[in-house]
CSV table of C-alpha atoms in Angstrom, one decimal:
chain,number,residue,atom,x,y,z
A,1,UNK,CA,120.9,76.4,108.1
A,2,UNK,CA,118.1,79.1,108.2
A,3,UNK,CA,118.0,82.4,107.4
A,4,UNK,CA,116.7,84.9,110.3
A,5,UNK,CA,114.8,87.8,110.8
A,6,UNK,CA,115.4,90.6,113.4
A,7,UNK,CA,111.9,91.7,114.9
A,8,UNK,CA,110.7,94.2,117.3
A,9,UNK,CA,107.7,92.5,120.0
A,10,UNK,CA,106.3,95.2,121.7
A,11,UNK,CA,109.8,97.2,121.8
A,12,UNK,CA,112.1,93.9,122.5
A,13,UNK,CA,114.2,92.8,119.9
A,14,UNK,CA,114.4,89.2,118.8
A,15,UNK,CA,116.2,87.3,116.4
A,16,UNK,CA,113.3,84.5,114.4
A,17,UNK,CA,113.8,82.2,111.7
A,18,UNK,CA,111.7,83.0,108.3
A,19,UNK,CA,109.7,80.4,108.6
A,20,UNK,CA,108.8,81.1,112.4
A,21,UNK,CA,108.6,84.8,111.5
A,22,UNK,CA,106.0,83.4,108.9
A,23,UNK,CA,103.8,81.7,111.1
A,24,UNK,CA,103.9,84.1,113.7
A,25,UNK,CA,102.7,87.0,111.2
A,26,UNK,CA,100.0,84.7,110.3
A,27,UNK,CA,98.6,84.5,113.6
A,28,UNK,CA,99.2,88.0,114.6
A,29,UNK,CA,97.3,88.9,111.6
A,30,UNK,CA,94.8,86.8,112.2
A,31,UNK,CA,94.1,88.2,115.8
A,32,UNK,CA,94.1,91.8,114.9
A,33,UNK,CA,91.8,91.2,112.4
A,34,UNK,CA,89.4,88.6,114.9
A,35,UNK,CA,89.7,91.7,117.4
A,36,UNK,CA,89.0,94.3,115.1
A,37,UNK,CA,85.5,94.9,115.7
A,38,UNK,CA,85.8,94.5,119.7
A,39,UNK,CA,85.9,97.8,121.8
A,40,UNK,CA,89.7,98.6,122.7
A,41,UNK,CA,90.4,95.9,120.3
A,42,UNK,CA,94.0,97.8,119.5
A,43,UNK,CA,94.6,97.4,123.3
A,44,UNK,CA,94.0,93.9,123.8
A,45,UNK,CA,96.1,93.4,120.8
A,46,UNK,CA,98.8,95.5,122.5
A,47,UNK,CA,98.3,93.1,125.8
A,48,UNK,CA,98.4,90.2,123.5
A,49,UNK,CA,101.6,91.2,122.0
A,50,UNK,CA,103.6,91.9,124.7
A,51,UNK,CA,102.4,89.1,126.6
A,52,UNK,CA,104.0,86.9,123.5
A,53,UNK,CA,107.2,89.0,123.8
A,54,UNK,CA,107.6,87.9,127.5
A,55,UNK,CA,107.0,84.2,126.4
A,56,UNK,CA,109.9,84.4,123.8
A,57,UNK,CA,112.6,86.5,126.0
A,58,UNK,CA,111.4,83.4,128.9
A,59,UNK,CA,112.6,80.8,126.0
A,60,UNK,CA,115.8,82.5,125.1
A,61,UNK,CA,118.6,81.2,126.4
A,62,UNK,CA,122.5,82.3,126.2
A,63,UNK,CA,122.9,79.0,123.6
A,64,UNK,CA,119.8,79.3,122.1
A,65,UNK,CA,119.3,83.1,121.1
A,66,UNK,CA,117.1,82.3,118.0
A,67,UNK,CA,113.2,81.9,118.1
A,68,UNK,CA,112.3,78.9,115.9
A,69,UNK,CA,109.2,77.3,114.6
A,70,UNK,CA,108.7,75.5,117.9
A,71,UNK,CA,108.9,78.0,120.0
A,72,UNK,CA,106.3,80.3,118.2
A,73,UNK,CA,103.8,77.1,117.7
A,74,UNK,CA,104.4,76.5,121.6
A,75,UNK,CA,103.6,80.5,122.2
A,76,UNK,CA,100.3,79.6,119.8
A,77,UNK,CA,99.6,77.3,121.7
A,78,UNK,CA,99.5,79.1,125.3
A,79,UNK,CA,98.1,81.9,124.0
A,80,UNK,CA,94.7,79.8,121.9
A,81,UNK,CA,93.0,80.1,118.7
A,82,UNK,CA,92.2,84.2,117.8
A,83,UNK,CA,88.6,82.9,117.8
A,84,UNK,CA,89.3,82.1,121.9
A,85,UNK,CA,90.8,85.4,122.4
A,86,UNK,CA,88.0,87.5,120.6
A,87,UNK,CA,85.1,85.1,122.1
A,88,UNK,CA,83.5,85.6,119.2
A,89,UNK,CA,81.6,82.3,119.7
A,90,UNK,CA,81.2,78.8,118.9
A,91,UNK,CA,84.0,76.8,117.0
A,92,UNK,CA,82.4,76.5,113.7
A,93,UNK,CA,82.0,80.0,113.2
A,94,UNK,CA,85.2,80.1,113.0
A,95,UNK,CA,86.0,77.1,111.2
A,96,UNK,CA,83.7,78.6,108.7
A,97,UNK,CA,85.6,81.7,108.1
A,98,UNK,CA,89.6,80.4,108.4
A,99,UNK,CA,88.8,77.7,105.8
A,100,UNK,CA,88.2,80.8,103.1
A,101,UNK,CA,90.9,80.3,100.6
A,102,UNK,CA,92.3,83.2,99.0
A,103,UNK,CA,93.3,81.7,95.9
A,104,UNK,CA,95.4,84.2,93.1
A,105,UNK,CA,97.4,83.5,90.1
A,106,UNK,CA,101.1,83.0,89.9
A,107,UNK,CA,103.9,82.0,87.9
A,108,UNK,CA,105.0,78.7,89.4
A,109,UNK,CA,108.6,78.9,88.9
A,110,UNK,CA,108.8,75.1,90.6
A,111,UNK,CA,107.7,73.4,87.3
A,112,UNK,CA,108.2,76.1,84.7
A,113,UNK,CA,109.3,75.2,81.2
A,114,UNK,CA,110.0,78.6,79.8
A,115,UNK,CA,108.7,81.6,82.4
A,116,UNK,CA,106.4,79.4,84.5
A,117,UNK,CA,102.8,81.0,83.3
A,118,UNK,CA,101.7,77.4,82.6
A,119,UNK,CA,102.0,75.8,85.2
A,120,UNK,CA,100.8,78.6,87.1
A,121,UNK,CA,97.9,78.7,85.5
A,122,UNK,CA,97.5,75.0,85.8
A,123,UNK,CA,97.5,75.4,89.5
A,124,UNK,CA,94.8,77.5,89.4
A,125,UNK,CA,92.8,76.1,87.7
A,126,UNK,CA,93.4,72.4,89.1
A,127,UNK,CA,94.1,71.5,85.7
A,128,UNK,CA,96.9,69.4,83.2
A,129,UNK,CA,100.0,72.4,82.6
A,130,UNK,CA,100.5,70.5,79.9
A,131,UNK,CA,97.1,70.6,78.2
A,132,UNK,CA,97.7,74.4,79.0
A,133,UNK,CA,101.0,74.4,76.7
A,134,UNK,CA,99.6,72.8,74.0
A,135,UNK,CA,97.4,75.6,73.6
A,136,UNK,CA,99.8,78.2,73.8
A,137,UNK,CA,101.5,76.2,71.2
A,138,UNK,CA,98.4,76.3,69.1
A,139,UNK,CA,97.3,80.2,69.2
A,140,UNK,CA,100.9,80.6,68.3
A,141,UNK,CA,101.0,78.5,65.3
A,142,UNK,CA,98.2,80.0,63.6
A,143,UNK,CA,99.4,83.2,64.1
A,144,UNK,CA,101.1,85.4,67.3
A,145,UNK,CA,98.1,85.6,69.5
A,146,UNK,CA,100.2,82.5,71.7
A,147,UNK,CA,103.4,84.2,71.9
A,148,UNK,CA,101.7,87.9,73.0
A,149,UNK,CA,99.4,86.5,75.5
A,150,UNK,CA,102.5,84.5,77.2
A,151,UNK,CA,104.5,87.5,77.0
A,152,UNK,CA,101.9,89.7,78.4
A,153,UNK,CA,100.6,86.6,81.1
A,154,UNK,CA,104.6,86.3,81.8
A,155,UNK,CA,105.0,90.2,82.9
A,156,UNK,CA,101.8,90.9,84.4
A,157,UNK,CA,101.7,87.7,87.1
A,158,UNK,CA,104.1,87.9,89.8
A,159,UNK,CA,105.9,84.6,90.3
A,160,UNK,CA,105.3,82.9,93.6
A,161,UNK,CA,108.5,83.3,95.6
A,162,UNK,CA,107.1,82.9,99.3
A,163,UNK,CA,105.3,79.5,101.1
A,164,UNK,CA,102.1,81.3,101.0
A,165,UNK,CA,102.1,82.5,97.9
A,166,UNK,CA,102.3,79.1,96.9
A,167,UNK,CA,99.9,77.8,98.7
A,168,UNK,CA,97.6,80.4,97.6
A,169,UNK,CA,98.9,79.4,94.0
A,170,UNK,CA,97.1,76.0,95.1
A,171,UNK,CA,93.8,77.7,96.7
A,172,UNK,CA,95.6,76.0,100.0
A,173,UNK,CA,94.6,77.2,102.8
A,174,UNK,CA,97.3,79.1,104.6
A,175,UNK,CA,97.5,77.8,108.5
A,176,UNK,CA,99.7,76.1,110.8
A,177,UNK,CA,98.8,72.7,109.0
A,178,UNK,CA,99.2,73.4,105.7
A,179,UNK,CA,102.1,74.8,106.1
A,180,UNK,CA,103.6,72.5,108.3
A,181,UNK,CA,102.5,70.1,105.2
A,182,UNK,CA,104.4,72.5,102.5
A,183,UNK,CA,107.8,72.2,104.6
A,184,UNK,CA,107.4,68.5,104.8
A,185,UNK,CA,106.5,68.1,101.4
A,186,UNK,CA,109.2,70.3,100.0
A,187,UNK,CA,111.5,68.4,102.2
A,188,UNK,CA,111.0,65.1,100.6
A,189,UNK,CA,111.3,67.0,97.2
A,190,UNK,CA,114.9,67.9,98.4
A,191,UNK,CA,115.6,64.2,99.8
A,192,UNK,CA,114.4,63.1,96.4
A,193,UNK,CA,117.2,65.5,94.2
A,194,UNK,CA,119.6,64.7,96.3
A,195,UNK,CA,119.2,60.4,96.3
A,196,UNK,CA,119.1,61.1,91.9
B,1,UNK,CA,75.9,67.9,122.7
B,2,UNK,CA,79.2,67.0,124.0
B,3,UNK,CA,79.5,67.8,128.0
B,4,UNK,CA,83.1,69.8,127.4
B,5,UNK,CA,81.5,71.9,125.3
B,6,UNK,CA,78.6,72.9,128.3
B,7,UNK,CA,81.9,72.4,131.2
B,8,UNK,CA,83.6,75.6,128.6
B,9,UNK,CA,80.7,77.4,129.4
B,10,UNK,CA,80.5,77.4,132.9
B,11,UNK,CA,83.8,78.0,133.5
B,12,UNK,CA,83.4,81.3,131.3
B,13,UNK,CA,80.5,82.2,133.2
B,14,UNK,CA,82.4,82.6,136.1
B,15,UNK,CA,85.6,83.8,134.8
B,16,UNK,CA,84.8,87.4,135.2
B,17,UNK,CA,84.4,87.1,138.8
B,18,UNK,CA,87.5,84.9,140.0
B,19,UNK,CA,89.6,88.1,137.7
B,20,UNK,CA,87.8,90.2,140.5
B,21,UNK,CA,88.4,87.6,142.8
B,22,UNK,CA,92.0,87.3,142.3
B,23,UNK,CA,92.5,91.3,142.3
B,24,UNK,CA,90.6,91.2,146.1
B,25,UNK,CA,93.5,89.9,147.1
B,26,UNK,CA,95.5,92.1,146.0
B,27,UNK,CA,96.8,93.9,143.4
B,28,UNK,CA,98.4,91.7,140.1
B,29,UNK,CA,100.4,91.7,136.5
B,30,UNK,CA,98.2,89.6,134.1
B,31,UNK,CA,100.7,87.0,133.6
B,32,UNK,CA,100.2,86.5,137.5
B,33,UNK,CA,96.5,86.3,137.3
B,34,UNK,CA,97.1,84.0,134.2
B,35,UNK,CA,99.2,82.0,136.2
B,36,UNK,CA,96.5,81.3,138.8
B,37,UNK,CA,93.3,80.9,137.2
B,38,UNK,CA,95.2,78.2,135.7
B,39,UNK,CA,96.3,76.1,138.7
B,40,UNK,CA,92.5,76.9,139.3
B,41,UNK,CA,92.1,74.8,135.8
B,42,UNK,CA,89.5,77.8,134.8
B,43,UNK,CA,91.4,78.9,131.4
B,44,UNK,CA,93.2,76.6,129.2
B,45,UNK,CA,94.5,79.5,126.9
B,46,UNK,CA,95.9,82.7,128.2
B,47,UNK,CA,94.8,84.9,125.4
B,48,UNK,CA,91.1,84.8,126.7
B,49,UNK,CA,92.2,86.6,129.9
B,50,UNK,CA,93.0,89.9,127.9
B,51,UNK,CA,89.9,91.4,126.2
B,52,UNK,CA,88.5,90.6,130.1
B,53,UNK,CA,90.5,92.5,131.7
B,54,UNK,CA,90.3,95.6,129.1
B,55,UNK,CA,86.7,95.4,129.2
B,56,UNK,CA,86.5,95.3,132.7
B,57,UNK,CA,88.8,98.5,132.5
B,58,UNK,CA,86.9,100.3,130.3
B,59,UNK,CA,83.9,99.4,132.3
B,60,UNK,CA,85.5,100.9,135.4
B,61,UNK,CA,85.8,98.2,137.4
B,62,UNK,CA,89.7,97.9,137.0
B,63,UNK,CA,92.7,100.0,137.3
B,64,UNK,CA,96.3,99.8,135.9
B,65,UNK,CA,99.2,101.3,136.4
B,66,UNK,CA,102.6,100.5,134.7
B,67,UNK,CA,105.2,99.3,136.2
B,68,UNK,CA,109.2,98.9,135.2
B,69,UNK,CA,109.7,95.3,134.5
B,70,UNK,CA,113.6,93.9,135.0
B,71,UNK,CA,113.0,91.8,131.8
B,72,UNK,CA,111.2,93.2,129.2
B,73,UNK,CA,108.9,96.3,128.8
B,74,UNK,CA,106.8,98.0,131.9
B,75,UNK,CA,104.2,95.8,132.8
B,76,UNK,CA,100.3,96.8,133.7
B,77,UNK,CA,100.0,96.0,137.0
B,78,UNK,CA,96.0,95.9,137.3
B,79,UNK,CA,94.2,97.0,140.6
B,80,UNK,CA,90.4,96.6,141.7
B,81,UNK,CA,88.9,100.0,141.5
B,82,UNK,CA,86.1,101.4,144.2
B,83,UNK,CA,83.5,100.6,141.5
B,84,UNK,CA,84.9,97.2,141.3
B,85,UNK,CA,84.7,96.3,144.7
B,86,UNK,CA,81.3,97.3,144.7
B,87,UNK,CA,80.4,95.4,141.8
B,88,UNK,CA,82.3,92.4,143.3
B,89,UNK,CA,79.9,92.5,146.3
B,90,UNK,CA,77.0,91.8,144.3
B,91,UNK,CA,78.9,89.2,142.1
B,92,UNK,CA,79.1,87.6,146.2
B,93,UNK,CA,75.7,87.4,146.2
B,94,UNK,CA,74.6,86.3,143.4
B,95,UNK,CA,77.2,83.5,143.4
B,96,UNK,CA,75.7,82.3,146.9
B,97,UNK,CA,72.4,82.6,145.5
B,98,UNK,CA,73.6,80.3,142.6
B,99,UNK,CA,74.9,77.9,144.6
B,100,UNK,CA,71.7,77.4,147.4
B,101,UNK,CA,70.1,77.2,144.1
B,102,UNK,CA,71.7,74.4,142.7
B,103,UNK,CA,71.6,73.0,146.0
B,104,UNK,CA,67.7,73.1,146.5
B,105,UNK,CA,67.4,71.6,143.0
B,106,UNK,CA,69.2,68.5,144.2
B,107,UNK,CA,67.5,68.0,147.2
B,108,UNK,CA,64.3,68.0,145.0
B,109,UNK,CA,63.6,63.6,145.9
Protein backbone atom coordinates (compact mmCIF):
# COMPACT_ATOMS: atom_id res chain seq x y z
CA UNK A 1 0.00 0.00 0.00
CA UNK A 2 1.24 3.57 -0.73
CA UNK A 3 -0.05 6.68 -0.08
CA UNK A 4 -0.52 9.09 -3.35
CA UNK A 5 -0.27 12.44 -4.30
CA UNK A 6 -2.48 14.30 -6.79
CA UNK A 7 -0.20 16.68 -9.03
CA UNK A 8 -0.61 19.13 -11.76
CA UNK A 9 2.42 18.55 -14.86
CA UNK A 10 2.14 21.34 -16.98
CA UNK A 11 -1.84 21.60 -16.47
CA UNK A 12 -2.53 17.56 -16.52
CA UNK A 13 -3.44 16.03 -13.49
CA UNK A 14 -1.79 12.87 -12.22
CA UNK A 15 -2.11 10.71 -9.48
CA UNK A 16 1.98 9.73 -7.96
CA UNK A 17 2.99 7.78 -5.11
CA UNK A 18 5.00 9.87 -2.23
CA UNK A 19 7.90 8.36 -2.87
CA UNK A 20 7.76 8.86 -6.76
CA UNK A 21 6.43 12.44 -6.10
CA UNK A 22 9.74 12.57 -4.00
CA UNK A 23 12.10 11.74 -6.47
CA UNK A 24 10.55 13.53 -9.17
CA UNK A 25 10.63 16.93 -7.01
CA UNK A 26 14.20 16.22 -6.56
CA UNK A 27 14.96 16.29 -10.06
CA UNK A 28 12.71 18.92 -11.12
CA UNK A 29 14.51 20.99 -8.57
CA UNK A 30 17.51 20.19 -9.61
CA UNK A 31 16.90 21.18 -13.31
CA UNK A 32 15.44 24.60 -12.60
CA UNK A 33 18.13 25.31 -10.50
CA UNK A 34 20.99 23.81 -13.35
CA UNK A 35 18.92 26.05 -15.85
CA UNK A 36 18.74 29.00 -13.91
CA UNK A 37 21.47 30.98 -15.22
CA UNK A 38 20.72 29.97 -18.98
CA UNK A 39 18.81 32.57 -21.20
CA UNK A 40 14.98 31.58 -21.37
CA UNK A 41 15.96 29.13 -18.71
CA UNK A 42 12.10 29.35 -17.29
CA UNK A 43 11.13 28.22 -20.95
CA UNK A 44 13.17 25.40 -21.43
CA UNK A 45 12.02 24.38 -18.04
CA UNK A 46 8.42 24.78 -19.25
CA UNK A 47 9.39 22.52 -22.43
CA UNK A 48 11.04 20.13 -20.02
CA UNK A 49 7.96 19.84 -17.98
CA UNK A 50 5.53 19.27 -20.26
CA UNK A 51 7.54 17.03 -22.24
CA UNK A 52 7.65 14.75 -18.79
CA UNK A 53 3.85 15.22 -18.56
CA UNK A 54 3.41 13.54 -22.10
CA UNK A 55 5.77 10.66 -20.95
CA UNK A 56 3.50 9.88 -17.85
CA UNK A 57 -0.09 10.31 -19.58
CA UNK A 58 1.85 7.74 -22.51
CA UNK A 59 2.41 5.27 -19.37
CA UNK A 60 -1.03 5.49 -17.92
CA UNK A 61 -3.07 2.89 -18.50
CA UNK A 62 -6.94 2.27 -17.66
CA UNK A 63 -5.37 -0.53 -14.90
CA UNK A 64 -2.56 1.23 -14.04
CA UNK A 65 -3.66 4.95 -13.30
CA UNK A 66 -0.87 5.66 -10.64
CA UNK A 67 2.67 6.95 -11.51
CA UNK A 68 5.22 4.96 -9.43
CA UNK A 69 8.83 5.10 -8.73
CA UNK A 70 9.53 3.29 -11.89
CA UNK A 71 7.87 5.15 -14.03
CA UNK A 72 9.48 8.54 -12.86
CA UNK A 73 13.16 6.90 -12.81
CA UNK A 74 12.26 5.58 -16.47
CA UNK A 75 11.07 9.43 -17.32
CA UNK A 76 14.74 10.38 -15.64
CA UNK A 77 16.10 8.38 -17.52
CA UNK A 78 14.82 9.59 -21.17
CA UNK A 79 15.02 12.84 -20.30
CA UNK A 80 19.20 12.75 -18.80
CA UNK A 81 21.12 14.14 -16.03
CA UNK A 82 20.06 18.23 -15.41
CA UNK A 83 23.84 18.68 -16.14
CA UNK A 84 22.92 17.09 -19.93
CA UNK A 85 20.06 19.35 -20.29
CA UNK A 86 21.84 22.74 -19.21
CA UNK A 87 25.28 21.62 -21.10
CA UNK A 88 26.86 23.15 -18.61
CA UNK A 89 29.92 20.95 -19.34
CA UNK A 90 32.06 18.12 -18.45
CA UNK A 91 30.75 15.32 -15.97
CA UNK A 92 32.85 16.22 -13.09
CA UNK A 93 31.62 19.58 -12.83
CA UNK A 94 28.86 18.34 -11.93
CA UNK A 95 29.75 15.47 -9.87
CA UNK A 96 31.49 18.13 -7.97
CA UNK A 97 28.51 20.19 -7.17
CA UNK A 98 25.50 17.22 -6.63
CA UNK A 99 27.95 15.46 -4.12
CA UNK A 100 27.42 18.85 -1.74
CA UNK A 101 25.69 17.49 1.31
CA UNK A 102 23.45 19.68 3.03
CA UNK A 103 23.64 18.35 6.36
CA UNK A 104 21.20 19.94 9.32
CA UNK A 105 20.14 18.86 12.72
CA UNK A 106 17.18 16.83 13.66
CA UNK A 107 15.52 14.94 16.20
CA UNK A 108 15.82 11.34 15.15
CA UNK A 109 12.69 9.99 16.26
CA UNK A 110 13.96 6.35 14.87
CA UNK A 111 16.16 5.66 17.93
CA UNK A 112 14.91 8.16 20.43
CA UNK A 113 14.90 7.39 24.16
CA UNK A 114 12.96 10.27 25.49
CA UNK A 115 12.31 13.21 22.62
CA UNK A 116 15.03 11.95 20.14
CA UNK A 117 17.64 15.13 20.51
CA UNK A 118 20.38 12.49 21.22
CA UNK A 119 20.44 10.61 18.73
CA UNK A 120 19.91 13.40 16.51
CA UNK A 121 22.64 14.89 17.50
CA UNK A 122 24.59 11.79 17.31
CA UNK A 123 23.89 11.66 13.65
CA UNK A 124 25.30 14.76 13.14
CA UNK A 125 27.98 14.59 14.49
CA UNK A 126 28.87 10.83 13.38
CA UNK A 127 29.26 10.16 16.90
CA UNK A 128 28.17 7.41 19.96
CA UNK A 129 24.08 8.78 21.03
CA UNK A 130 24.97 7.20 23.87
CA UNK A 131 28.19 9.01 24.85
CA UNK A 132 25.80 11.98 24.08
CA UNK A 133 23.32 10.88 26.93
CA UNK A 134 25.68 10.43 29.33
CA UNK A 135 26.40 13.91 29.25
CA UNK A 136 23.09 15.17 29.44
CA UNK A 137 22.91 12.98 32.34
CA UNK A 138 25.88 14.63 33.78
CA UNK A 139 25.05 18.57 33.31
CA UNK A 140 21.81 17.52 34.89
CA UNK A 141 23.22 15.97 37.95
CA UNK A 142 25.24 18.73 39.00
CA UNK A 143 22.63 20.96 38.57
CA UNK A 144 19.65 21.78 35.75
CA UNK A 145 21.81 23.04 32.96
CA UNK A 146 21.05 19.11 31.37
CA UNK A 147 17.48 19.19 31.74
CA UNK A 148 17.06 23.07 30.19
CA UNK A 149 19.34 22.48 27.36
CA UNK A 150 17.31 19.17 26.37
CA UNK A 151 14.20 20.99 26.81
CA UNK A 152 15.26 23.92 24.83
CA UNK A 153 17.44 21.35 22.06
CA UNK A 154 13.90 19.27 22.12
CA UNK A 155 11.62 22.41 20.98
CA UNK A 156 13.90 24.20 18.84
CA UNK A 157 14.99 21.13 16.37
CA UNK A 158 12.37 19.90 14.12
CA UNK A 159 12.22 16.11 14.18
CA UNK A 160 13.00 14.48 10.83
CA UNK A 161 9.67 13.08 9.59
CA UNK A 162 10.56 12.93 5.66
CA UNK A 163 13.30 10.44 3.67
CA UNK A 164 15.35 13.50 3.04
CA UNK A 165 15.27 14.90 6.04
CA UNK A 166 16.86 11.90 7.21
CA UNK A 167 19.21 11.59 5.01
CA UNK A 168 20.21 15.07 5.52
CA UNK A 169 20.17 14.09 9.41
CA UNK A 170 23.04 11.69 8.10
CA UNK A 171 24.91 14.45 5.83
CA UNK A 172 23.67 11.69 2.99
CA UNK A 173 23.51 12.87 -0.03
CA UNK A 174 19.97 13.15 -1.27
CA UNK A 175 19.79 11.40 -5.05
CA UNK A 176 18.35 8.66 -6.75
CA UNK A 177 20.90 6.27 -5.04
CA UNK A 178 20.81 7.10 -1.76
CA UNK A 179 17.50 6.99 -1.61
CA UNK A 180 16.88 4.02 -3.36
CA UNK A 181 19.46 2.75 -0.44
CA UNK A 182 17.12 4.40 2.43
CA UNK A 183 13.98 2.40 1.08
CA UNK A 184 15.94 -0.68 0.90
CA UNK A 185 17.43 -0.30 4.10
CA UNK A 186 14.32 0.74 5.93
CA UNK A 187 12.79 -2.34 4.25
CA UNK A 188 14.98 -4.75 5.90
CA UNK A 189 14.35 -2.81 9.26
CA UNK A 190 10.67 -3.76 8.65
CA UNK A 191 11.48 -7.46 7.66
CA UNK A 192 13.58 -7.51 10.80
CA UNK A 193 10.35 -6.34 13.40
CA UNK A 194 8.27 -8.37 11.79
CA UNK A 195 10.63 -12.02 11.93
CA UNK A 196 11.02 -10.86 16.17
CA UNK B 1 41.04 10.31 -22.75
CA UNK B 2 38.33 7.92 -23.41
CA UNK B 3 37.04 7.95 -27.25
CA UNK B 4 33.08 8.25 -26.01
CA UNK B 5 33.89 11.07 -24.35
CA UNK B 6 35.45 12.85 -27.96
CA UNK B 7 32.37 10.61 -30.16
CA UNK B 8 29.87 13.00 -27.35
CA UNK B 9 31.39 15.80 -28.78
CA UNK B 10 31.12 15.40 -32.23
CA UNK B 11 27.83 14.49 -32.25
CA UNK B 12 26.97 17.82 -30.27
CA UNK B 13 28.85 19.72 -32.81
CA UNK B 14 26.60 18.80 -35.26
CA UNK B 15 23.36 18.66 -33.36
CA UNK B 16 22.38 22.15 -34.07
CA UNK B 17 22.32 21.56 -37.67
CA UNK B 18 20.44 18.15 -38.20
CA UNK B 19 17.47 20.30 -35.62
CA UNK B 20 17.62 22.67 -38.81
CA UNK B 21 17.96 19.81 -40.84
CA UNK B 22 15.01 18.02 -39.57
CA UNK B 23 12.75 21.32 -39.68
CA UNK B 24 13.90 21.64 -43.81
CA UNK B 25 11.82 19.04 -44.11
CA UNK B 26 9.16 20.30 -42.79
CA UNK B 27 7.62 21.63 -40.03
CA UNK B 28 7.70 19.43 -36.38
CA UNK B 29 6.56 18.95 -32.48
CA UNK B 30 9.77 18.40 -30.49
CA UNK B 31 8.86 15.04 -29.35
CA UNK B 32 8.95 14.27 -33.27
CA UNK B 33 12.27 15.77 -33.79
CA UNK B 34 13.32 13.82 -30.49
CA UNK B 35 12.04 10.93 -32.03
CA UNK B 36 14.30 11.17 -35.05
CA UNK B 37 17.57 12.38 -34.08
CA UNK B 38 17.41 9.37 -32.15
CA UNK B 39 16.88 6.61 -34.77
CA UNK B 40 19.78 8.90 -36.10
CA UNK B 41 21.59 7.63 -32.70
CA UNK B 42 22.67 11.64 -32.38
CA UNK B 43 21.10 12.19 -28.70
CA UNK B 44 20.90 9.63 -26.12
CA UNK B 45 18.79 11.89 -23.70
CA UNK B 46 15.89 13.96 -24.80
CA UNK B 47 16.33 16.80 -22.45
CA UNK B 48 19.36 18.16 -24.36
CA UNK B 49 17.10 18.92 -27.38
CA UNK B 50 15.24 21.73 -25.44
CA UNK B 51 17.51 24.61 -24.41
CA UNK B 52 18.48 24.06 -28.54
CA UNK B 53 15.62 24.64 -29.71
CA UNK B 54 14.75 27.83 -27.35
CA UNK B 55 18.05 29.25 -28.14
CA UNK B 56 17.72 28.79 -31.62
CA UNK B 57 14.28 30.61 -31.16
CA UNK B 58 15.52 33.31 -29.43
CA UNK B 59 18.16 33.63 -31.89
CA UNK B 60 15.64 33.86 -34.68
CA UNK B 61 16.24 31.06 -36.52
CA UNK B 62 13.05 29.15 -35.38
CA UNK B 63 9.41 29.64 -35.10
CA UNK B 64 6.56 28.01 -33.02
CA UNK B 65 3.22 28.07 -33.04
CA UNK B 66 0.91 26.06 -30.64
CA UNK B 67 -1.04 23.71 -31.51
CA UNK B 68 -4.28 21.68 -29.79
CA UNK B 69 -2.87 18.34 -28.88
CA UNK B 70 -5.80 15.34 -28.50
CA UNK B 71 -3.80 14.13 -25.37
CA UNK B 72 -2.43 16.53 -23.22
CA UNK B 73 -1.76 20.28 -23.40
CA UNK B 74 -1.21 22.39 -26.95
CA UNK B 75 1.97 21.40 -28.24
CA UNK B 76 4.73 23.91 -29.95
CA UNK B 77 4.89 22.92 -33.27
CA UNK B 78 8.36 24.55 -34.34
CA UNK B 79 8.92 25.86 -37.89
CA UNK B 80 12.30 27.09 -39.76
CA UNK B 81 12.07 30.77 -39.97
CA UNK B 82 13.47 32.86 -43.28
CA UNK B 83 16.55 33.64 -41.05
CA UNK B 84 16.89 30.08 -40.41
CA UNK B 85 16.92 28.93 -43.78
CA UNK B 86 19.50 31.27 -44.48
CA UNK B 87 21.57 30.32 -41.70
CA UNK B 88 21.06 26.65 -42.75
CA UNK B 89 22.59 27.41 -46.17
CA UNK B 90 25.78 28.31 -44.69
CA UNK B 91 25.66 25.43 -42.06
CA UNK B 92 25.56 23.41 -45.99
CA UNK B 93 28.64 24.80 -46.68
CA UNK B 94 30.56 24.58 -44.04
CA UNK B 95 29.53 20.98 -43.48
CA UNK B 96 30.86 20.08 -47.12
CA UNK B 97 33.81 22.04 -46.46
CA UNK B 98 34.29 19.77 -43.25
CA UNK B 99 33.94 16.87 -44.83
CA UNK B 100 36.48 17.43 -48.18
CA UNK B 101 38.53 18.44 -45.24
CA UNK B 102 38.60 15.39 -43.42
CA UNK B 103 38.84 13.73 -46.69
CA UNK B 104 42.07 15.47 -47.94
CA UNK B 105 43.56 14.71 -44.52
CA UNK B 106 43.22 11.06 -45.17
CA UNK B 107 44.52 10.98 -48.45
CA UNK B 108 47.64 12.68 -46.93
CA UNK B 109 50.11 8.94 -47.71
Amino acid sequence: MNKTMTVNIAGMIFHIDEDAFYILNQYLERVKEELKNTDGGSEIYQDIETRIGELFSERIKVNRQVISVTEVKEVILIMGEPSDISGSGSKTEYESTSSRTYRRMYRDPDNRIIGGVCSGLGAYWHTDPTILRLIFIILAIFGMAGVLIYIILWIILPEARTVSQRLEMRGEKVNLSSMGEFFRQEFDNVKRSFKK
Amino acid sequence: MKVENSKAQMRKGILEYCILLILERGDAYASDIIQKLKEAQLIVVEGTLYPLLTRHKNAGLLSYRWEESTLGPPRKYYALTDDGKAFLKELDLAWKELVQAIDGIKQIP
